[in-house]
Amino acid sequence: MIKKTILLLTLVLGWNGLRAQRESTNDFVPYYPGADNKQYLLIAPGTLGPNALPIPAILDGEVGTDNLFRIASDSYFRDGGGDSGHSLMLNFRFPVVQNFMAFELQWNLLEYFHTTNEVRDIMQLFKDDPGWSLNRGDLILNTYIQLLRERSYWPAFMVVNALKTTTGSIQDGRATDLPAHWHYMSMGKQLVNFGQFQFRLNAMAGFYVWQTNQFDLEQNEGFLWGLESQFNYRKLELGVGASGYNGWKWYGEDRPIQLKGRLIINNPIVNYFVEYKTGLQDYYYSSFSVGFNWHPRSPFKLDRP
């Protein structure tokens, strides 16, 4: 009877110990006063989930003529393990005037993820691992304005302005619950056109701004950059590039660099794509994304060619 009682107590204490709060949370650094658990989160790309402060896509410098309806499923995992998940991404892009101006709505609609206590310690997430969880994501509003169309001797130039809203939940480090915005010039130039093979160079340059929760640095910002090689052969399109942005204070791993590669099968109405992304600095995730683009032509045209 005594042995059974000791065994039962051991199991109960062991279970309670597993469920108890991690002792390491006593060493967490609060970034603003208050009782809310999110006071321990550092608002920076290297200390949050993979979609909290995203690096914009490198575009080709053209507003274009087509609408865009995109649905993508994104699966990501953290370097070394401990954090993985799946996101449902929606995009809607509408040219107000073909080849001149467009609006786009990007929405990380849902994120289904699992973060272990070991990674929660790194991210300073106070709540213990609840297992797989579901969170909503951020809404991003983009405006595209064409400055110059591509010609024989100069590239296409397009201005992009983006605002990240606060629709996402901050509780598990998936989003910031603070606004961010970025503004940049998108450039693109076709350098080789040999039969059905084309080579194009795309780039972006601008600045990235996001709000933080630190008293000594309420706003962080820095240079936004990107460079991509694009190859087209018949219906196939391959793009490989690197991009990132630099926080000005080196505060909380705030200078992410990301390597991206995509493969697209282009068709007159629907394109299919797969994309791979991985972090090279201050971004500790890799991801695979698959989806399709439906791109019917916009009916609104400029009077002049």
Coordinates of C-alpha atoms in Angstrom, one line a residue, residues 93-203:
R93 CA -4.7 43.3 -56.5
F94 CA -6.8 45.7 -58.6
P95 CA -5.4 48.0 -61.3
V96 CA -7.4 51.2 -61.0
V97 CA -5.9 52.2 -64.3
Q98 CA -3.9 49.7 -66.4
N99 CA -0.1 50.3 -66.4
F100 CA -0.5 53.3 -64.1
M101 CA -2.0 52.6 -60.6
A102 CA -3.2 49.6 -58.6
F103 CA -4.3 48.7 -55.1
E104 CA -3.6 45.5 -53.3
L105 CA -4.9 43.8 -50.2
Q106 CA -2.7 41.0 -48.6
W107 CA -4.1 39.0 -45.8
N108 CA -2.4 36.3 -43.7
L109 CA -5.9 35.0 -43.0
L110 CA -5.1 32.1 -40.6
E111 CA -2.0 30.7 -39.0
Y112 CA -1.9 27.2 -37.4
F113 CA 1.3 26.7 -35.4
H114 CA 3.1 24.9 -32.6
T115 CA 5.9 26.5 -30.6
T116 CA 7.7 24.5 -27.9
N117 CA 8.7 25.9 -24.5
E118 CA 12.3 26.0 -25.5
V119 CA 11.6 28.4 -28.4
R120 CA 9.1 30.3 -26.2
D121 CA 11.9 31.0 -23.8
I122 CA 14.0 32.4 -26.6
M123 CA 11.0 34.6 -27.8
Q124 CA 10.1 35.4 -24.1
L125 CA 6.6 34.0 -24.5
F126 CA 5.2 33.7 -21.0
K127 CA 2.5 31.2 -21.6
D128 CA 3.4 27.5 -21.6
D129 CA 3.2 25.4 -24.8
P130 CA -0.6 24.8 -25.4
G131 CA 0.0 22.5 -28.4
W132 CA -1.2 23.4 -31.9
S133 CA -2.9 26.7 -31.9
L134 CA -4.9 28.9 -34.4
N135 CA -4.3 32.6 -34.8
R136 CA -5.4 35.3 -37.2
G137 CA -2.9 37.2 -39.2
D138 CA -2.2 40.8 -40.3
L139 CA -3.8 42.7 -43.2
I140 CA -1.5 44.7 -45.5
L141 CA -2.6 47.4 -47.8
N142 CA -0.5 48.3 -50.8
T143 CA -0.6 51.1 -53.4
Y144 CA 1.4 50.8 -56.7
I145 CA 2.1 53.9 -58.9
Q146 CA 3.9 53.6 -62.2
L147 CA 6.5 56.3 -62.8
L148 CA 8.2 55.1 -66.0
R149 CA 7.4 52.2 -68.3
E150 CA 10.3 50.0 -69.4
R151 CA 12.0 51.2 -72.6
S152 CA 15.0 50.1 -74.7
Y153 CA 17.5 52.0 -72.6
W154 CA 16.0 52.3 -69.1
P155 CA 14.2 50.1 -66.7
A156 CA 10.6 50.3 -65.4
F157 CA 10.1 52.3 -62.2
M158 CA 7.2 51.9 -59.8
V159 CA 6.6 53.4 -56.4
V160 CA 5.1 51.0 -53.7
N161 CA 3.6 52.2 -50.4
A162 CA 2.4 49.6 -47.9
L163 CA 0.7 49.8 -44.5
K164 CA 0.6 46.8 -42.1
T165 CA -2.5 47.0 -39.9
T166 CA -2.9 45.5 -36.4
T167 CA -5.5 42.8 -37.1
G168 CA -3.1 40.0 -36.1
S169 CA -2.8 38.6 -32.5
I170 CA 0.4 39.4 -30.5
Q171 CA -0.2 36.9 -27.8
D172 CA 1.9 34.1 -29.3
G173 CA 4.4 36.3 -31.1
R174 CA 2.8 35.7 -34.5
A175 CA 2.1 39.4 -35.1
T176 CA 3.0 42.7 -33.5
D177 CA -0.3 44.4 -32.7
L178 CA 1.6 47.5 -33.7
P179 CA 1.6 49.2 -37.1
A180 CA 4.4 49.1 -39.7
H181 CA 4.8 50.7 -43.1
W182 CA 7.3 50.5 -45.9
H183 CA 7.9 52.6 -49.0
Y184 CA 10.2 51.7 -51.9
M185 CA 11.0 52.0 -55.5
S186 CA 10.6 48.8 -57.6
M187 CA 12.7 48.5 -60.7
G188 CA 12.9 46.0 -63.5
K189 CA 14.8 45.6 -66.8
Q190 CA 14.8 42.8 -69.3
L191 CA 18.5 42.3 -70.3
V192 CA 18.3 39.3 -72.6
N193 CA 15.7 38.3 -75.1
F194 CA 16.7 35.3 -77.2
G195 CA 13.9 33.5 -78.8
Q196 CA 11.7 32.1 -76.0
F197 CA 14.3 32.7 -73.4
Q198 CA 14.4 36.0 -71.4
F199 CA 16.5 37.2 -68.5
R200 CA 15.4 40.1 -66.3
L201 CA 16.9 41.9 -63.4
N202 CA 14.5 43.2 -60.7
A203 CA 15.4 45.3 -57.6

